[in-house]
Amino acid sequence: MIAEPNAASNLPSQKENAVHDETVPESAAQNGNCVRNGNLKTPREKRKVREQCENIRRNSTGNRRVSQLQNGQVVEAVTLFEVVSMGKQAMQSVVVDWIEAYKQDRNVALLDLINFFIQCSGCQGMVTAEMFQSLHKKDVMRKMTETFDKETGLQYKKFMAYPWILTVTWPVDMDNEDYPLIRSGPYWKKFKANFCEFIAVLVQQCQCSILYDNYLMDTIISLLTGLADSMVRAFRHTSTLAAMKLLTAVVGIHLNLDVNKHNAQRLYEVEKQRISGKRTSYRLDQLERKRKEYEHKLLEIQNMMNAIFKGTFLNRYRDVIPEIRATCIEEISSWIKTYPDAFLNDSYLKYVGWMLYDKQAEVRLKCLLGLQGIYSRKELVSRMDLFTNRFKDRIVSMPLDKDHEVAVQAMKLLMLMSQNCEDVLSAEDCEMLHQFVYTTHRPLAVAAGEFLYKRLLSHEGDKEVQPKGGGKFGASTDQLKRLIHFFLESELHKHVAYLIDSLWDWAGKFLKDWECMTTLLLKNAEEDGEALSDAQESALIEIILATVREAAEGHPPVGRGAAKKILSVKEKKIQLEDCTKITEHFIMVLPQLLAKYSTDAQKVANLLQIPQYYDLDVYSTGHLEKHLDALLREIKDIVAKHSDMSVLEASSRTYYILCSEEIAIYSQVDCARTQMIDELMNQLNQLLDCFWQKEGGFCTDAGEISRMHSTLRRIAAFHNAHDLTKWNLYDKTLRFLVFETEHGSLPVLIILPALQCTYFSLLWQLAAVSENSPKETLFPLRRELRRFSQICTCFLQHKEKDVREKAFMILCDWLLILSHLDSNNNQEAVGLLGYLPNAPLQEKLLSFIQEHVFMDEEDEKKDLTEEEKDESCKLDDLHKKRSLLAAYCKLIVYNVVEMTAAAEIYKYYVKTYSDFGDIIKETLSKTRHNNKIQSAKTLILCLQQLFQTHAENQDSSSGVDFSSASFTNIKELARRFSLTFGWDQVKSRESIAMIHKEGIEFAFQGATGVDGKCLPPNLSFLVIISEFSNKLLKPDKRLVYSYLQRYITEPLPCRGDEWQPLVWYRNSLLANEDEESSVFGSLGEWPPMSSSKTSFKRKLSNGSLPETSQTEAASKALEQQGASQLPSTAGKSRKRLKSREMRLQEHLPFLCPGGLRRRYCKDEIKTEDVSEEGPAEDTIEDVDIVGTDQDI
């Protein structure tokens, strides 16, 4: 009998005397006796056999004893499992020693190897072996079983491992999916690699000696095949991996033998031609014997390969465990690449093709990686025609796979197929694959960029074949035109940054050829008839901007990539060189481009973004001030020509970049900026003189209004980035707003820019508040801040929707700024200028969101059809609504408005999930991070309000209809809220407990009647909060359950349907709680409760529990006593522990029994002092916990 060491704890730190192995004496094994200690009748006989086994084991393992230093101690490995666990250093010598032991006594050595495979499976059981020749074949087949013995709790598996029949016995809990191959950590990952290495080394060392003895391999193959058929995952996984690695090693041996056979055959032919006549040669006979020996060995190897393939692979490549399927596919791909003459045919390829449809990404990934190795070799592709035709459509669709890594490898495989297979991909396939350059997942986009570049942009001969008139840019020009054509054909014009980023790794050289690009733009049609069209010029300017940004910033665009990557020293050097190259080129070229396209707003807006990537010191070091003057002149002309906000904001930002005080050109740029602002203010003053009339009215001329609108927009665009306080703009724009609040007749074209200018003026005044600002200057500013807040609040009711939305956005930002002032450590200024919205203003803000974000959407669905509103208008409206909602949610997150206001927002979480779900979910996450308890109260408040609305709409006599749509929606909302807490129950335990506490109190609110036996009106609310029960830890469920009991009187008439919500909620708390089930009996009955004649509603002040009566205390004592007397299902699982409720009370004070005086943190609730009576409830004592070893 082989008594196996505990594999779970069988680490290299074990000593020799810690291992208890019993093996079979050789004589006993050869005589066919059953090798079991149970057959020996007396203790003396058992001890004798055990001593013989230990002597044989000691002799067989003495030569391969390995020492390794761990933790300052020498650890000696005495089993193969321990040696493999230690590492690869001694692998070769250990295998050699095992082969020597096998040659001396193969039965003992083989039992040692069998024990190794069982140990590697994590088995903590025992292996029993009996000789095969003592039984008839029919009896053997009848005894090949795998059963479970209920009496002993052990699992038995009997199977053939020639020449033995092995019986493996293990505890039933072995199927807990914890065994060496799947354990986490670097140690066990190393163990898996060592395990595979051991099998490869074993086959390699045996190929010249015992591999062909018709004994070793038969035993190993039958052992692994038998274990691979087990119902236990550990056996199946370990043996399948071993069998696949064994077949891989055997394939390598077969390949070497095949080569040797062909060499021997050639030598034989050469030697045969040298011999004349009928004379025989010793050399010829020797070669003939050698050739026949190789043929014999090849035949045996083929039999081994067939046995493993048919016995293990064909059964396990469809296993329910994805790791086993992935192992099979990985190895068969290896066989095909290693020995294509035998395996590269449809009989084997079909398995890889079938597994492309596997549900698990791991398996699909192994298929794609294996196919990449095949399609990368042109000599193999010609034999893949049938496979390619059969599975091409599936491979083409796999870049859409939900798993990112699978999609990336599928794209790389298609790249190889496109290169090595002629016309395998149709034009439609390529067109679809090209669009992946716009995907947000960068690795997939880069793979698609390689596909696009090599298929479409990079043609052989581009450098040699120069187009006519192309000059030195011929090849680059041709590539650029193809790229522009692709960009325009894709019709995704707003995503050029994604396109450039996808191509950057493959086409970076020609994408940095800015000289070629600008030359193509400045080319006149008269000079060259192949000038670009207007659409092509716009596309090329967008490409130039995207390439400049990519080169200067060195990271992917927004939305592609989680964060900015850290550049290496080499990458930083390249980035600096590119910035210098950009600056030197565009300093001279950009004024020309602006002059050419000065009337085109879109082109100019893109071109004006290039200077922000300049190295501005080049202006002074290179003496290029004249080019700066040219640039400033062009920008000034552009500002005078355009009123488009994108152009004006780009111009303003360019001045902001150039006006840095640290650089030498500051004075030159500042002078030009001041001159331009003076001209704008003069225009505004002239227009104001004409606009305001003596009678107190204003000019209604459309031309005057349009000019005023354009001037105010220009000033607003520059006021955003530049301080224009010295021009006294505030009084001029404020007059517009005051007039509108009093008379309400100004055009919208004037109100919007005037509101924006006034807002910017006040922001610059706030920013100017310094540490030494006198108090006299703060009071006027404080008055103006409040005045502007009142104006914005008034505009929330404006008749024009654009004005209302603009006022709301500004007001939200304004409140956020005023509530978080940090005026250069001037606390007095913060106290005077700080401002928080009062309750009426908070109500107005919330009403605005409900009307303009949520109600408007419902009204549009009723009033507008699909034809009345095109898709672009819908997207613009949705973008505005998302901006409004995000602005309001920021006020909630930063505590500007009460967190309870979020309850109104959360109501629409499910209904508007597709449009606003991400914003609401992020708000929920941020508020929970700020204050767990208050956030939980907000969630339960939302559900309570929805429940009350539902109850008001229902017929009071019929009760709550659980099947109604409104109740189902509330329950679904609660489920979604529960999902937002994630899997970390410890992190969210306080929030979940607070939700149950508030929910229980609400459910029993308003209960009346004699002895509190009347049905509470909100009892059905327990069904809703039951959605949060699965987020409770097991000890917390007990605590919440005990809290629920305080609202129940005895006896409880809960037999009727009207009390069913209470039963459902109780069941959700007692799920998987055997202790309570055994004590409390059936689900429909409740435990004995207090007989005190109090109502259902026992309101807690500040979250504390009411005083506990002596009856309740006695009841709890009986419950604890009953629980302590429960029979244990496992003797070792019964432990003496400190009461878990002590720790719960430290973390969940709002559910603690009364009497505890503990101050909680600021985000939690204080426990209120109650009467000193009831000591049985307050005393913490040791209790017996049954079956708690799993929770510790």
PDB file of N, CA and C in Angstrom, residues 889 892-895 899-900 902 906 909 919-940 942-943 973-995 1028 1031 1161-1164:
ATOM      1  N   CYS A 889     -24.834  66.686 -10.740  1.00  0.00           N
ATOM      2  CA  CYS A 889     -24.277  65.591  -9.935  1.00  0.00           C
ATOM      3  C   CYS A 889     -22.962  66.000  -9.279  1.00  0.00           C
ATOM      4  N   ILE A 892     -23.705  67.409  -5.989  1.00  0.00           N
ATOM      5  CA  ILE A 892     -23.987  66.377  -4.984  1.00  0.00           C
ATOM      6  C   ILE A 892     -22.694  65.752  -4.479  1.00  0.00           C
ATOM      7  N   VAL A 893     -21.807  65.424  -5.404  1.00  0.00           N
ATOM      8  CA  VAL A 893     -20.568  64.743  -5.032  1.00  0.00           C
ATOM      9  C   VAL A 893     -19.705  65.613  -4.128  1.00  0.00           C
ATOM     10  N   TYR A 894     -19.667  66.917  -4.409  1.00  0.00           N
ATOM     11  CA  TYR A 894     -18.814  67.821  -3.632  1.00  0.00           C
ATOM     12  C   TYR A 894     -19.569  68.513  -2.496  1.00  0.00           C
ATOM     13  N   ASN A 895     -20.709  67.944  -2.111  1.00  0.00           N
ATOM     14  CA  ASN A 895     -21.454  68.378  -0.928  1.00  0.00           C
ATOM     15  C   ASN A 895     -21.918  69.829  -1.016  1.00  0.00           C
ATOM     16  N   MET A 899     -26.974  65.472   0.072  1.00  0.00           N
ATOM     17  CA  MET A 899     -26.855  64.189  -0.605  1.00  0.00           C
ATOM     18  C   MET A 899     -28.206  63.525  -0.824  1.00  0.00           C
ATOM     19  N   THR A 900     -29.173  63.858   0.016  1.00  0.00           N
ATOM     20  CA  THR A 900     -30.502  63.258  -0.147  1.00  0.00           C
ATOM     21  C   THR A 900     -31.152  63.661  -1.469  1.00  0.00           C
ATOM     22  N   ALA A 902     -29.875  63.320  -4.204  1.00  0.00           N
ATOM     23  CA  ALA A 902     -29.534  62.279  -5.181  1.00  0.00           C
ATOM     24  C   ALA A 902     -30.611  61.211  -5.270  1.00  0.00           C
ATOM     25  N   TYR A 906     -31.523  58.972  -8.526  1.00  0.00           N
ATOM     26  CA  TYR A 906     -31.398  57.516  -8.559  1.00  0.00           C
ATOM     27  C   TYR A 906     -32.671  56.833  -9.053  1.00  0.00           C
ATOM     28  N   TYR A 909     -32.415  55.562 -12.583  1.00  0.00           N
ATOM     29  CA  TYR A 909     -31.216  54.787 -12.915  1.00  0.00           C
ATOM     30  C   TYR A 909     -31.507  53.694 -13.943  1.00  0.00           C
ATOM     31  N   ILE A 919     -23.395  58.218 -15.677  1.00  0.00           N
ATOM     32  CA  ILE A 919     -23.289  59.397 -14.810  1.00  0.00           C
ATOM     33  C   ILE A 919     -23.878  59.105 -13.433  1.00  0.00           C
ATOM     34  N   ILE A 920     -25.050  58.482 -13.404  1.00  0.00           N
ATOM     35  CA  ILE A 920     -25.692  58.181 -12.120  1.00  0.00           C
ATOM     36  C   ILE A 920     -24.866  57.176 -11.324  1.00  0.00           C
ATOM     37  N   LYS A 921     -24.320  56.194 -12.014  1.00  0.00           N
ATOM     38  CA  LYS A 921     -23.512  55.179 -11.322  1.00  0.00           C
ATOM     39  C   LYS A 921     -22.243  55.790 -10.738  1.00  0.00           C
ATOM     40  N   GLU A 922     -21.616  56.690 -11.477  1.00  0.00           N
ATOM     41  CA  GLU A 922     -20.415  57.351 -10.961  1.00  0.00           C
ATOM     42  C   GLU A 922     -20.760  58.246  -9.773  1.00  0.00           C
ATOM     43  N   THR A 923     -21.897  58.909  -9.840  1.00  0.00           N
ATOM     44  CA  THR A 923     -22.345  59.722  -8.704  1.00  0.00           C
ATOM     45  C   THR A 923     -22.550  58.857  -7.467  1.00  0.00           C
ATOM     46  N   LEU A 924     -23.180  57.719  -7.663  1.00  0.00           N
ATOM     47  CA  LEU A 924     -23.398  56.797  -6.547  1.00  0.00           C
ATOM     48  C   LEU A 924     -22.071  56.342  -5.955  1.00  0.00           C
ATOM     49  N   SER A 925     -21.112  56.036  -6.818  1.00  0.00           N
ATOM     50  CA  SER A 925     -19.807  55.577  -6.348  1.00  0.00           C
ATOM     51  C   SER A 925     -19.067  56.662  -5.575  1.00  0.00           C
ATOM     52  N   LYS A 926     -19.109  57.899  -6.085  1.00  0.00           N
ATOM     53  CA  LYS A 926     -18.390  58.990  -5.425  1.00  0.00           C
ATOM     54  C   LYS A 926     -19.028  59.338  -4.073  1.00  0.00           C
ATOM     55  N   THR A 927     -20.335  59.388  -4.026  1.00  0.00           N
ATOM     56  CA  THR A 927     -20.995  59.696  -2.755  1.00  0.00           C
ATOM     57  C   THR A 927     -20.754  58.600  -1.728  1.00  0.00           C
ATOM     58  N   ARG A 928     -20.715  57.361  -2.166  1.00  0.00           N
ATOM     59  CA  ARG A 928     -20.422  56.261  -1.243  1.00  0.00           C
ATOM     60  C   ARG A 928     -18.998  56.373  -0.711  1.00  0.00           C
ATOM     61  N   HIS A 929     -18.090  56.820  -1.559  1.00  0.00           N
ATOM     62  CA  HIS A 929     -16.710  57.017  -1.107  1.00  0.00           C
ATOM     63  C   HIS A 929     -16.627  58.140  -0.084  1.00  0.00           C
ATOM     64  N   ASN A 930     -17.438  59.176  -0.249  1.00  0.00           N
ATOM     65  CA  ASN A 930     -17.424  60.306   0.686  1.00  0.00           C
ATOM     66  C   ASN A 930     -18.022  59.934   2.037  1.00  0.00           C
ATOM     67  N   ASN A 931     -19.164  59.249   2.023  1.00  0.00           N
ATOM     68  CA  ASN A 931     -19.868  58.928   3.266  1.00  0.00           C
ATOM     69  C   ASN A 931     -20.701  57.668   3.034  1.00  0.00           C
ATOM     70  N   LYS A 932     -20.223  56.560   3.522  1.00  0.00           N
ATOM     71  CA  LYS A 932     -20.899  55.283   3.282  1.00  0.00           C
ATOM     72  C   LYS A 932     -22.308  55.261   3.877  1.00  0.00           C
ATOM     73  N   ILE A 933     -22.414  55.733   5.092  1.00  0.00           N
ATOM     74  CA  ILE A 933     -23.700  55.644   5.798  1.00  0.00           C
ATOM     75  C   ILE A 933     -24.736  56.538   5.136  1.00  0.00           C
ATOM     76  N   GLN A 934     -24.373  57.792   4.888  1.00  0.00           N
ATOM     77  CA  GLN A 934     -25.331  58.712   4.287  1.00  0.00           C
ATOM     78  C   GLN A 934     -25.697  58.286   2.874  1.00  0.00           C
ATOM     79  N   SER A 935     -24.748  57.716   2.151  1.00  0.00           N
ATOM     80  CA  SER A 935     -25.050  57.216   0.806  1.00  0.00           C
ATOM     81  C   SER A 935     -26.044  56.060   0.865  1.00  0.00           C
ATOM     82  N   ALA A 936     -25.872  55.177   1.836  1.00  0.00           N
ATOM     83  CA  ALA A 936     -26.820  54.072   1.998  1.00  0.00           C
ATOM     84  C   ALA A 936     -28.207  54.589   2.352  1.00  0.00           C
ATOM     85  N   LYS A 937     -28.272  55.605   3.202  1.00  0.00           N
ATOM     86  CA  LYS A 937     -29.566  56.192   3.555  1.00  0.00           C
ATOM     87  C   LYS A 937     -30.233  56.829   2.335  1.00  0.00           C
ATOM     88  N   THR A 938     -29.422  57.392   1.452  1.00  0.00           N
ATOM     89  CA  THR A 938     -29.982  57.995   0.237  1.00  0.00           C
ATOM     90  C   THR A 938     -30.580  56.932  -0.667  1.00  0.00           C
ATOM     91  N   LEU A 939     -29.912  55.792  -0.784  1.00  0.00           N
ATOM     92  CA  LEU A 939     -30.445  54.698  -1.602  1.00  0.00           C
ATOM     93  C   LEU A 939     -31.778  54.203  -1.046  1.00  0.00           C
ATOM     94  N   ILE A 940     -31.819  53.975   0.245  1.00  0.00           N
ATOM     95  CA  ILE A 940     -33.050  53.448   0.826  1.00  0.00           C
ATOM     96  C   ILE A 940     -34.154  54.500   0.781  1.00  0.00           C
ATOM     97  N   CYS A 942     -34.574  56.634  -1.651  1.00  0.00           N
ATOM     98  CA  CYS A 942     -35.080  56.554  -3.026  1.00  0.00           C
ATOM     99  C   CYS A 942     -36.100  55.432  -3.164  1.00  0.00           C
ATOM    100  N   LEU A 943     -35.757  54.249  -2.628  1.00  0.00           N
ATOM    101  CA  LEU A 943     -36.673  53.113  -2.714  1.00  0.00           C
ATOM    102  C   LEU A 943     -37.947  53.361  -1.899  1.00  0.00           C
ATOM    103  N   LEU A 973     -34.814  47.984  -9.525  1.00  0.00           N
ATOM    104  CA  LEU A 973     -33.928  49.078  -9.126  1.00  0.00           C
ATOM    105  C   LEU A 973     -33.130  48.695  -7.890  1.00  0.00           C
ATOM    106  N   ALA A 974     -33.770  48.055  -6.931  1.00  0.00           N
ATOM    107  CA  ALA A 974     -33.054  47.597  -5.731  1.00  0.00           C
ATOM    108  C   ALA A 974     -31.973  46.584  -6.100  1.00  0.00           C
ATOM    109  N   ARG A 975     -32.287  45.707  -7.034  1.00  0.00           N
ATOM    110  CA  ARG A 975     -31.278  44.727  -7.465  1.00  0.00           C
ATOM    111  C   ARG A 975     -30.081  45.419  -8.120  1.00  0.00           C
ATOM    112  N   ARG A 976     -30.344  46.436  -8.932  1.00  0.00           N
ATOM    113  CA  ARG A 976     -29.245  47.182  -9.559  1.00  0.00           C
ATOM    114  C   ARG A 976     -28.417  47.910  -8.499  1.00  0.00           C
ATOM    115  N   PHE A 977     -29.079  48.479  -7.522  1.00  0.00           N
ATOM    116  CA  PHE A 977     -28.341  49.118  -6.438  1.00  0.00           C
ATOM    117  C   PHE A 977     -27.458  48.102  -5.718  1.00  0.00           C
ATOM    118  N   SER A 978     -27.982  46.916  -5.507  1.00  0.00           N
ATOM    119  CA  SER A 978     -27.205  45.878  -4.826  1.00  0.00           C
ATOM    120  C   SER A 978     -25.956  45.509  -5.626  1.00  0.00           C
ATOM    121  N   LEU A 979     -26.085  45.485  -6.947  1.00  0.00           N
ATOM    122  CA  LEU A 979     -24.935  45.124  -7.783  1.00  0.00           C
ATOM    123  C   LEU A 979     -23.822  46.154  -7.715  1.00  0.00           C
ATOM    124  N   THR A 980     -24.155  47.403  -7.412  1.00  0.00           N
ATOM    125  CA  THR A 980     -23.124  48.436  -7.369  1.00  0.00           C
ATOM    126  C   THR A 980     -22.173  48.272  -6.195  1.00  0.00           C
ATOM    127  N   PHE A 981     -22.504  47.421  -5.219  1.00  0.00           N
ATOM    128  CA  PHE A 981     -21.619  47.219  -4.079  1.00  0.00           C
ATOM    129  C   PHE A 981     -20.481  46.250  -4.381  1.00  0.00           C
ATOM    130  N   GLY A 982     -20.538  45.563  -5.519  1.00  0.00           N
ATOM    131  CA  GLY A 982     -19.435  44.681  -5.894  1.00  0.00           C
ATOM    132  C   GLY A 982     -19.387  43.420  -5.060  1.00  0.00           C
ATOM    133  N   TRP A 983     -18.214  42.765  -5.106  1.00  0.00           N
ATOM    134  CA  TRP A 983     -18.052  41.462  -4.444  1.00  0.00           C
ATOM    135  C   TRP A 983     -17.417  41.574  -3.056  1.00  0.00           C
ATOM    136  N   ASP A 984     -16.859  42.728  -2.736  1.00  0.00           N
ATOM    137  CA  ASP A 984     -16.187  42.884  -1.447  1.00  0.00           C
ATOM    138  C   ASP A 984     -17.229  43.179  -0.377  1.00  0.00           C
ATOM    139  N   GLN A 985     -17.691  42.127   0.283  1.00  0.00           N
ATOM    140  CA  GLN A 985     -18.730  42.291   1.287  1.00  0.00           C
ATOM    141  C   GLN A 985     -18.209  42.988   2.539  1.00  0.00           C
ATOM    142  N   VAL A 986     -16.951  42.799   2.861  1.00  0.00           N
ATOM    143  CA  VAL A 986     -16.386  43.446   4.053  1.00  0.00           C
ATOM    144  C   VAL A 986     -16.343  44.959   3.858  1.00  0.00           C
ATOM    145  N   LYS A 987     -15.998  45.388   2.663  1.00  0.00           N
ATOM    146  CA  LYS A 987     -15.888  46.821   2.385  1.00  0.00           C
ATOM    147  C   LYS A 987     -17.243  47.516   2.471  1.00  0.00           C
ATOM    148  N   SER A 988     -18.283  46.817   2.092  1.00  0.00           N
ATOM    149  CA  SER A 988     -19.610  47.439   2.024  1.00  0.00           C
ATOM    150  C   SER A 988     -20.528  47.010   3.161  1.00  0.00           C
ATOM    151  N   ARG A 989     -20.021  46.353   4.179  1.00  0.00           N
ATOM    152  CA  ARG A 989     -20.890  45.781   5.208  1.00  0.00           C
ATOM    153  C   ARG A 989     -21.649  46.852   5.984  1.00  0.00           C
ATOM    154  N   GLU A 990     -20.998  47.992   6.248  1.00  0.00           N
ATOM    155  CA  GLU A 990     -21.685  49.041   7.004  1.00  0.00           C
ATOM    156  C   GLU A 990     -22.838  49.628   6.190  1.00  0.00           C
ATOM    157  N   SER A 991     -22.600  49.844   4.900  1.00  0.00           N
ATOM    158  CA  SER A 991     -23.659  50.403   4.057  1.00  0.00           C
ATOM    159  C   SER A 991     -24.825  49.431   3.937  1.00  0.00           C
ATOM    160  N   ILE A 992     -24.536  48.165   3.729  1.00  0.00           N
ATOM    161  CA  ILE A 992     -25.602  47.171   3.579  1.00  0.00           C
ATOM    162  C   ILE A 992     -26.390  47.028   4.877  1.00  0.00           C
ATOM    163  N   ALA A 993     -25.689  47.022   6.002  1.00  0.00           N
ATOM    164  CA  ALA A 993     -26.390  46.920   7.289  1.00  0.00           C
ATOM    165  C   ALA A 993     -27.305  48.124   7.520  1.00  0.00           C
ATOM    166  N   MET A 994     -26.838  49.319   7.129  1.00  0.00           N
ATOM    167  CA  MET A 994     -27.675  50.502   7.288  1.00  0.00           C
ATOM    168  C   MET A 994     -28.914  50.421   6.396  1.00  0.00           C
ATOM    169  N   ILE A 995     -28.768  49.892   5.188  1.00  0.00           N
ATOM    170  CA  ILE A 995     -29.925  49.736   4.303  1.00  0.00           C
ATOM    171  C   ILE A 995     -30.957  48.810   4.937  1.00  0.00           C
ATOM    172  N   PHE A1028     -30.928  43.017  -1.055  1.00  0.00           N
ATOM    173  CA  PHE A1028     -29.621  43.319  -0.488  1.00  0.00           C
ATOM    174  C   PHE A1028     -29.146  42.241   0.477  1.00  0.00           C
ATOM    175  N   LYS A1031     -25.765  40.442  -0.006  1.00  0.00           N
ATOM    176  CA  LYS A1031     -24.548  41.219   0.212  1.00  0.00           C
ATOM    177  C   LYS A1031     -24.120  41.222   1.674  1.00  0.00           C
ATOM    178  N   CYS A1161     -17.233  56.954  14.340  1.00  0.00           N
ATOM    179  CA  CYS A1161     -16.576  58.003  13.574  1.00  0.00           C
ATOM    180  C   CYS A1161     -17.622  58.958  13.016  1.00  0.00           C
ATOM    181  N   LYS A1162     -17.139  60.025  12.379  1.00  0.00           N
ATOM    182  CA  LYS A1162     -18.042  61.102  11.973  1.00  0.00           C
ATOM    183  C   LYS A1162     -19.045  60.655  10.930  1.00  0.00           C
ATOM    184  N   ASP A1163     -18.733  59.630  10.154  1.00  0.00           N
ATOM    185  CA  ASP A1163     -19.650  59.188   9.120  1.00  0.00           C
ATOM    186  C   ASP A1163     -20.646  58.166   9.626  1.00  0.00           C
ATOM    187  N   GLU A1164     -20.553  57.807  10.912  1.00  0.00           N
ATOM    188  CA  GLU A1164     -21.413  56.760  11.423  1.00  0.00           C
ATOM    189  C   GLU A1164     -22.279  57.308  12.545  1.00  0.00           C
TER     190      GLU A1164
END
